């Protein structure tokens, strides 16, 4: 499911600035966590976001 950034922010608590920073810093990759609509508007791919959010859960904890 694709969501406009304001709706994504409302539902997740992320700010629009945080979303922009993740895109600018290539933390989120176009075609994976977000897509560009034919009119140029950015949309968040919720499946991609959920995979990204869960990726740290699948990694082994670091040993001290």
mmCIF file with all atom_site columns, N, CA, C and O in Angstrom, residues 2-31:
data_model
loop_
_atom_site.group_PDB
_atom_site.id
_atom_site.type_symbol
_atom_site.label_atom_id
_atom_site.label_alt_id
_atom_site.label_comp_id
_atom_site.label_asym_id
_atom_site.label_entity_id
_atom_site.label_seq_id
_atom_site.pdbx_PDB_ins_code
_atom_site.Cartn_x
_atom_site.Cartn_y
_atom_site.Cartn_z
_atom_site.occupancy
_atom_site.B_iso_or_equiv
_atom_site.pdbx_formal_charge
_atom_site.auth_seq_id
_atom_site.auth_comp_id
_atom_site.auth_asym_id
_atom_site.auth_atom_id
_atom_site.pdbx_PDB_model_num
ATOM 1   N N  . UNK A 1 2  ? 0.525  2.213  -0.831 1.00 0.00 ? 2  UNK A N  1
ATOM 2   C CA . UNK A 1 2  ? 1.261  3.466  -0.914 1.00 0.00 ? 2  UNK A CA 1
ATOM 3   C C  . UNK A 1 2  ? 0.507  4.551  -0.169 1.00 0.00 ? 2  UNK A C  1
ATOM 4   O O  . UNK A 1 2  ? -0.718 4.610  -0.231 1.00 0.00 ? 2  UNK A O  1
ATOM 5   N N  . UNK A 1 3  ? 1.249  5.403  0.533  1.00 0.00 ? 3  UNK A N  1
ATOM 6   C CA . UNK A 1 3  ? 0.622  6.485  1.300  1.00 0.00 ? 3  UNK A CA 1
ATOM 7   C C  . UNK A 1 3  ? 1.346  7.793  1.039  1.00 0.00 ? 3  UNK A C  1
ATOM 8   O O  . UNK A 1 3  ? 2.577  7.828  0.954  1.00 0.00 ? 3  UNK A O  1
ATOM 9   N N  . UNK A 1 4  ? 0.559  8.864  0.943  1.00 0.00 ? 4  UNK A N  1
ATOM 10  C CA . UNK A 1 4  ? 1.140  10.199 0.860  1.00 0.00 ? 4  UNK A CA 1
ATOM 11  C C  . UNK A 1 4  ? 1.887  10.464 2.164  1.00 0.00 ? 4  UNK A C  1
ATOM 12  O O  . UNK A 1 4  ? 1.502  9.985  3.233  1.00 0.00 ? 4  UNK A O  1
ATOM 13  N N  . UNK A 1 5  ? 2.930  11.256 2.089  1.00 0.00 ? 5  UNK A N  1
ATOM 14  C CA . UNK A 1 5  ? 3.782  11.506 3.249  1.00 0.00 ? 5  UNK A CA 1
ATOM 15  C C  . UNK A 1 5  ? 3.010  12.081 4.440  1.00 0.00 ? 5  UNK A C  1
ATOM 16  O O  . UNK A 1 5  ? 3.196  11.600 5.565  1.00 0.00 ? 5  UNK A O  1
ATOM 17  N N  . UNK A 1 6  ? 2.112  13.059 4.265  1.00 0.00 ? 6  UNK A N  1
ATOM 18  C CA . UNK A 1 6  ? 1.385  13.572 5.444  1.00 0.00 ? 6  UNK A CA 1
ATOM 19  C C  . UNK A 1 6  ? 0.565  12.488 6.164  1.00 0.00 ? 6  UNK A C  1
ATOM 20  O O  . UNK A 1 6  ? 0.552  12.444 7.398  1.00 0.00 ? 6  UNK A O  1
ATOM 21  N N  . UNK A 1 7  ? -0.082 11.608 5.415  1.00 0.00 ? 7  UNK A N  1
ATOM 22  C CA . UNK A 1 7  ? -0.856 10.530 6.034  1.00 0.00 ? 7  UNK A CA 1
ATOM 23  C C  . UNK A 1 7  ? 0.071  9.539  6.725  1.00 0.00 ? 7  UNK A C  1
ATOM 24  O O  . UNK A 1 7  ? -0.188 9.098  7.851  1.00 0.00 ? 7  UNK A O  1
ATOM 25  N N  . UNK A 1 8  ? 1.189  9.213  6.071  1.00 0.00 ? 8  UNK A N  1
ATOM 26  C CA . UNK A 1 8  ? 2.186  8.325  6.677  1.00 0.00 ? 8  UNK A CA 1
ATOM 27  C C  . UNK A 1 8  ? 2.659  8.902  8.011  1.00 0.00 ? 8  UNK A C  1
ATOM 28  O O  . UNK A 1 8  ? 2.731  8.191  9.018  1.00 0.00 ? 8  UNK A O  1
ATOM 29  N N  . UNK A 1 9  ? 2.953  10.195 8.018  1.00 0.00 ? 9  UNK A N  1
ATOM 30  C CA . UNK A 1 9  ? 3.444  10.848 9.236  1.00 0.00 ? 9  UNK A CA 1
ATOM 31  C C  . UNK A 1 9  ? 2.388  10.838 10.331 1.00 0.00 ? 9  UNK A C  1
ATOM 32  O O  . UNK A 1 9  ? 2.700  10.580 11.501 1.00 0.00 ? 9  UNK A O  1
ATOM 33  N N  . UNK A 1 10 ? 1.165  11.100 9.963  1.00 0.00 ? 10 UNK A N  1
ATOM 34  C CA . UNK A 1 10 ? 0.078  11.099 10.936 1.00 0.00 ? 10 UNK A CA 1
ATOM 35  C C  . UNK A 1 10 ? -0.073 9.720  11.572 1.00 0.00 ? 10 UNK A C  1
ATOM 36  O O  . UNK A 1 10 ? -0.284 9.604  12.777 1.00 0.00 ? 10 UNK A O  1
ATOM 37  N N  . UNK A 1 11 ? 0.048  8.677  10.780 1.00 0.00 ? 11 UNK A N  1
ATOM 38  C CA . UNK A 1 11 ? -0.169 7.318  11.275 1.00 0.00 ? 11 UNK A CA 1
ATOM 39  C C  . UNK A 1 11 ? 1.030  6.749  12.038 1.00 0.00 ? 11 UNK A C  1
ATOM 40  O O  . UNK A 1 11 ? 0.858  5.892  12.895 1.00 0.00 ? 11 UNK A O  1
ATOM 41  N N  . UNK A 1 12 ? 2.235  7.195  11.713 1.00 0.00 ? 12 UNK A N  1
ATOM 42  C CA . UNK A 1 12 ? 3.427  6.598  12.324 1.00 0.00 ? 12 UNK A CA 1
ATOM 43  C C  . UNK A 1 12 ? 4.097  7.469  13.373 1.00 0.00 ? 12 UNK A C  1
ATOM 44  O O  . UNK A 1 12 ? 4.898  6.964  14.158 1.00 0.00 ? 12 UNK A O  1
ATOM 45  N N  . UNK A 1 13 ? 3.843  8.768  13.338 1.00 0.00 ? 13 UNK A N  1
ATOM 46  C CA . UNK A 1 13 ? 4.509  9.667  14.267 1.00 0.00 ? 13 UNK A CA 1
ATOM 47  C C  . UNK A 1 13 ? 5.818  10.219 13.749 1.00 0.00 ? 13 UNK A C  1
ATOM 48  O O  . UNK A 1 13 ? 6.448  11.050 14.409 1.00 0.00 ? 13 UNK A O  1
ATOM 49  N N  . UNK A 1 14 ? 6.268  9.786  12.573 1.00 0.00 ? 14 UNK A N  1
ATOM 50  C CA . UNK A 1 14 ? 7.455  10.376 11.961 1.00 0.00 ? 14 UNK A CA 1
ATOM 51  C C  . UNK A 1 14 ? 7.092  11.769 11.472 1.00 0.00 ? 14 UNK A C  1
ATOM 52  O O  . UNK A 1 14 ? 5.986  11.994 10.993 1.00 0.00 ? 14 UNK A O  1
ATOM 53  N N  . UNK A 1 15 ? 8.020  12.707 11.562 1.00 0.00 ? 15 UNK A N  1
ATOM 54  C CA . UNK A 1 15 ? 7.771  14.041 11.023 1.00 0.00 ? 15 UNK A CA 1
ATOM 55  C C  . UNK A 1 15 ? 8.101  14.039 9.528  1.00 0.00 ? 15 UNK A C  1
ATOM 56  O O  . UNK A 1 15 ? 8.851  13.182 9.039  1.00 0.00 ? 15 UNK A O  1
ATOM 57  N N  . UNK A 1 16 ? 7.540  15.012 8.822  1.00 0.00 ? 16 UNK A N  1
ATOM 58  C CA . UNK A 1 16 ? 7.858  15.119 7.398  1.00 0.00 ? 16 UNK A CA 1
ATOM 59  C C  . UNK A 1 16 ? 9.347  15.404 7.210  1.00 0.00 ? 16 UNK A C  1
ATOM 60  O O  . UNK A 1 16 ? 9.948  14.945 6.246  1.00 0.00 ? 16 UNK A O  1
ATOM 61  N N  . UNK A 1 17 ? 9.945  16.138 8.135  1.00 0.00 ? 17 UNK A N  1
ATOM 62  C CA . UNK A 1 17 ? 11.380 16.420 8.070  1.00 0.00 ? 17 UNK A CA 1
ATOM 63  C C  . UNK A 1 17 ? 12.188 15.127 8.211  1.00 0.00 ? 17 UNK A C  1
ATOM 64  O O  . UNK A 1 17 ? 13.174 14.930 7.507  1.00 0.00 ? 17 UNK A O  1
ATOM 65  N N  . UNK A 1 18 ? 11.758 14.232 9.111  1.00 0.00 ? 18 UNK A N  1
ATOM 66  C CA . UNK A 1 18 ? 12.458 12.956 9.295  1.00 0.00 ? 18 UNK A CA 1
ATOM 67  C C  . UNK A 1 18 ? 12.359 12.101 8.036  1.00 0.00 ? 18 UNK A C  1
ATOM 68  O O  . UNK A 1 18 ? 13.344 11.458 7.634  1.00 0.00 ? 18 UNK A O  1
ATOM 69  N N  . UNK A 1 19 ? 11.197 12.110 7.409  1.00 0.00 ? 19 UNK A N  1
ATOM 70  C CA . UNK A 1 19 ? 11.019 11.347 6.162  1.00 0.00 ? 19 UNK A CA 1
ATOM 71  C C  . UNK A 1 19 ? 11.938 11.920 5.082  1.00 0.00 ? 19 UNK A C  1
ATOM 72  O O  . UNK A 1 19 ? 12.653 11.170 4.400  1.00 0.00 ? 19 UNK A O  1
ATOM 73  N N  . UNK A 1 20 ? 11.946 13.239 4.944  1.00 0.00 ? 20 UNK A N  1
ATOM 74  C CA . UNK A 1 20 ? 12.800 13.877 3.940  1.00 0.00 ? 20 UNK A CA 1
ATOM 75  C C  . UNK A 1 20 ? 14.269 13.549 4.181  1.00 0.00 ? 20 UNK A C  1
ATOM 76  O O  . UNK A 1 20 ? 15.023 13.274 3.242  1.00 0.00 ? 20 UNK A O  1
ATOM 77  N N  . UNK A 1 21 ? 14.676 13.546 5.432  1.00 0.00 ? 21 UNK A N  1
ATOM 78  C CA . UNK A 1 21 ? 16.079 13.249 5.768  1.00 0.00 ? 21 UNK A CA 1
ATOM 79  C C  . UNK A 1 21 ? 16.437 11.806 5.420  1.00 0.00 ? 21 UNK A C  1
ATOM 80  O O  . UNK A 1 21 ? 17.505 11.528 4.892  1.00 0.00 ? 21 UNK A O  1
ATOM 81  N N  . UNK A 1 22 ? 15.537 10.861 5.695  1.00 0.00 ? 22 UNK A N  1
ATOM 82  C CA . UNK A 1 22 ? 15.795 9.455  5.359  1.00 0.00 ? 22 UNK A CA 1
ATOM 83  C C  . UNK A 1 22 ? 15.943 9.278  3.849  1.00 0.00 ? 22 UNK A C  1
ATOM 84  O O  . UNK A 1 22 ? 16.775 8.501  3.386  1.00 0.00 ? 22 UNK A O  1
ATOM 85  N N  . UNK A 1 23 ? 15.153 10.032 3.077  1.00 0.00 ? 23 UNK A N  1
ATOM 86  C CA . UNK A 1 23 ? 15.250 9.956  1.624  1.00 0.00 ? 23 UNK A CA 1
ATOM 87  C C  . UNK A 1 23 ? 16.541 10.628 1.148  1.00 0.00 ? 23 UNK A C  1
ATOM 88  O O  . UNK A 1 23 ? 17.287 10.053 0.347  1.00 0.00 ? 23 UNK A O  1
ATOM 89  N N  . UNK A 1 24 ? 16.837 11.829 1.658  1.00 0.00 ? 24 UNK A N  1
ATOM 90  C CA . UNK A 1 24 ? 18.048 12.559 1.263  1.00 0.00 ? 24 UNK A CA 1
ATOM 91  C C  . UNK A 1 24 ? 19.323 11.788 1.601  1.00 0.00 ? 24 UNK A C  1
ATOM 92  O O  . UNK A 1 24 ? 20.285 11.807 0.838  1.00 0.00 ? 24 UNK A O  1
ATOM 93  N N  . UNK A 1 25 ? 19.327 11.135 2.757  1.00 0.00 ? 25 UNK A N  1
ATOM 94  C CA . UNK A 1 25 ? 20.517 10.409 3.210  1.00 0.00 ? 25 UNK A CA 1
ATOM 95  C C  . UNK A 1 25 ? 20.586 8.987  2.663  1.00 0.00 ? 25 UNK A C  1
ATOM 96  O O  . UNK A 1 25 ? 21.459 8.214  3.062  1.00 0.00 ? 25 UNK A O  1
ATOM 97  N N  . UNK A 1 26 ? 19.650 8.630  1.778  1.00 0.00 ? 26 UNK A N  1
ATOM 98  C CA . UNK A 1 26 ? 19.581 7.293  1.169  1.00 0.00 ? 26 UNK A CA 1
ATOM 99  C C  . UNK A 1 26 ? 19.407 6.175  2.186  1.00 0.00 ? 26 UNK A C  1
ATOM 100 O O  . UNK A 1 26 ? 19.806 5.043  1.948  1.00 0.00 ? 26 UNK A O  1
ATOM 101 N N  . UNK A 1 27 ? 18.831 6.518  3.344  1.00 0.00 ? 27 UNK A N  1
ATOM 102 C CA . UNK A 1 27 ? 18.455 5.481  4.309  1.00 0.00 ? 27 UNK A CA 1
ATOM 103 C C  . UNK A 1 27 ? 17.297 4.694  3.709  1.00 0.00 ? 27 UNK A C  1
ATOM 104 O O  . UNK A 1 27 ? 17.233 3.478  3.827  1.00 0.00 ? 27 UNK A O  1
ATOM 105 N N  . UNK A 1 28 ? 16.387 5.423  3.063  1.00 0.00 ? 28 UNK A N  1
ATOM 106 C CA . UNK A 1 28 ? 15.295 4.810  2.305  1.00 0.00 ? 28 UNK A CA 1
ATOM 107 C C  . UNK A 1 28 ? 15.633 4.932  0.834  1.00 0.00 ? 28 UNK A C  1
ATOM 108 O O  . UNK A 1 28 ? 16.083 5.966  0.366  1.00 0.00 ? 28 UNK A O  1
ATOM 109 N N  . UNK A 1 29 ? 15.403 3.856  0.092  1.00 0.00 ? 29 UNK A N  1
ATOM 110 C CA . UNK A 1 29 ? 15.771 3.778  -1.311 1.00 0.00 ? 29 UNK A CA 1
ATOM 111 C C  . UNK A 1 29 ? 14.520 3.841  -2.188 1.00 0.00 ? 29 UNK A C  1
ATOM 112 O O  . UNK A 1 29 ? 13.520 3.164  -1.897 1.00 0.00 ? 29 UNK A O  1
ATOM 113 N N  . UNK A 1 30 ? 14.604 4.642  -3.252 1.00 0.00 ? 30 UNK A N  1
ATOM 114 C CA . UNK A 1 30 ? 13.475 4.734  -4.183 1.00 0.00 ? 30 UNK A CA 1
ATOM 115 C C  . UNK A 1 30 ? 13.203 3.372  -4.794 1.00 0.00 ? 30 UNK A C  1
ATOM 116 O O  . UNK A 1 30 ? 14.124 2.660  -5.203 1.00 0.00 ? 30 UNK A O  1
ATOM 117 N N  . UNK A 1 31 ? 11.950 2.983  -4.811 1.00 0.00 ? 31 UNK A N  1
ATOM 118 C CA . UNK A 1 31 ? 11.552 1.679  -5.326 1.00 0.00 ? 31 UNK A CA 1
ATOM 119 C C  . UNK A 1 31 ? 11.495 0.620  -4.244 1.00 0.00 ? 31 UNK A C  1
ATOM 120 O O  . UNK A 1 31 ? 11.009 -0.482 -4.472 1.00 0.00 ? 31 UNK A O  1
#
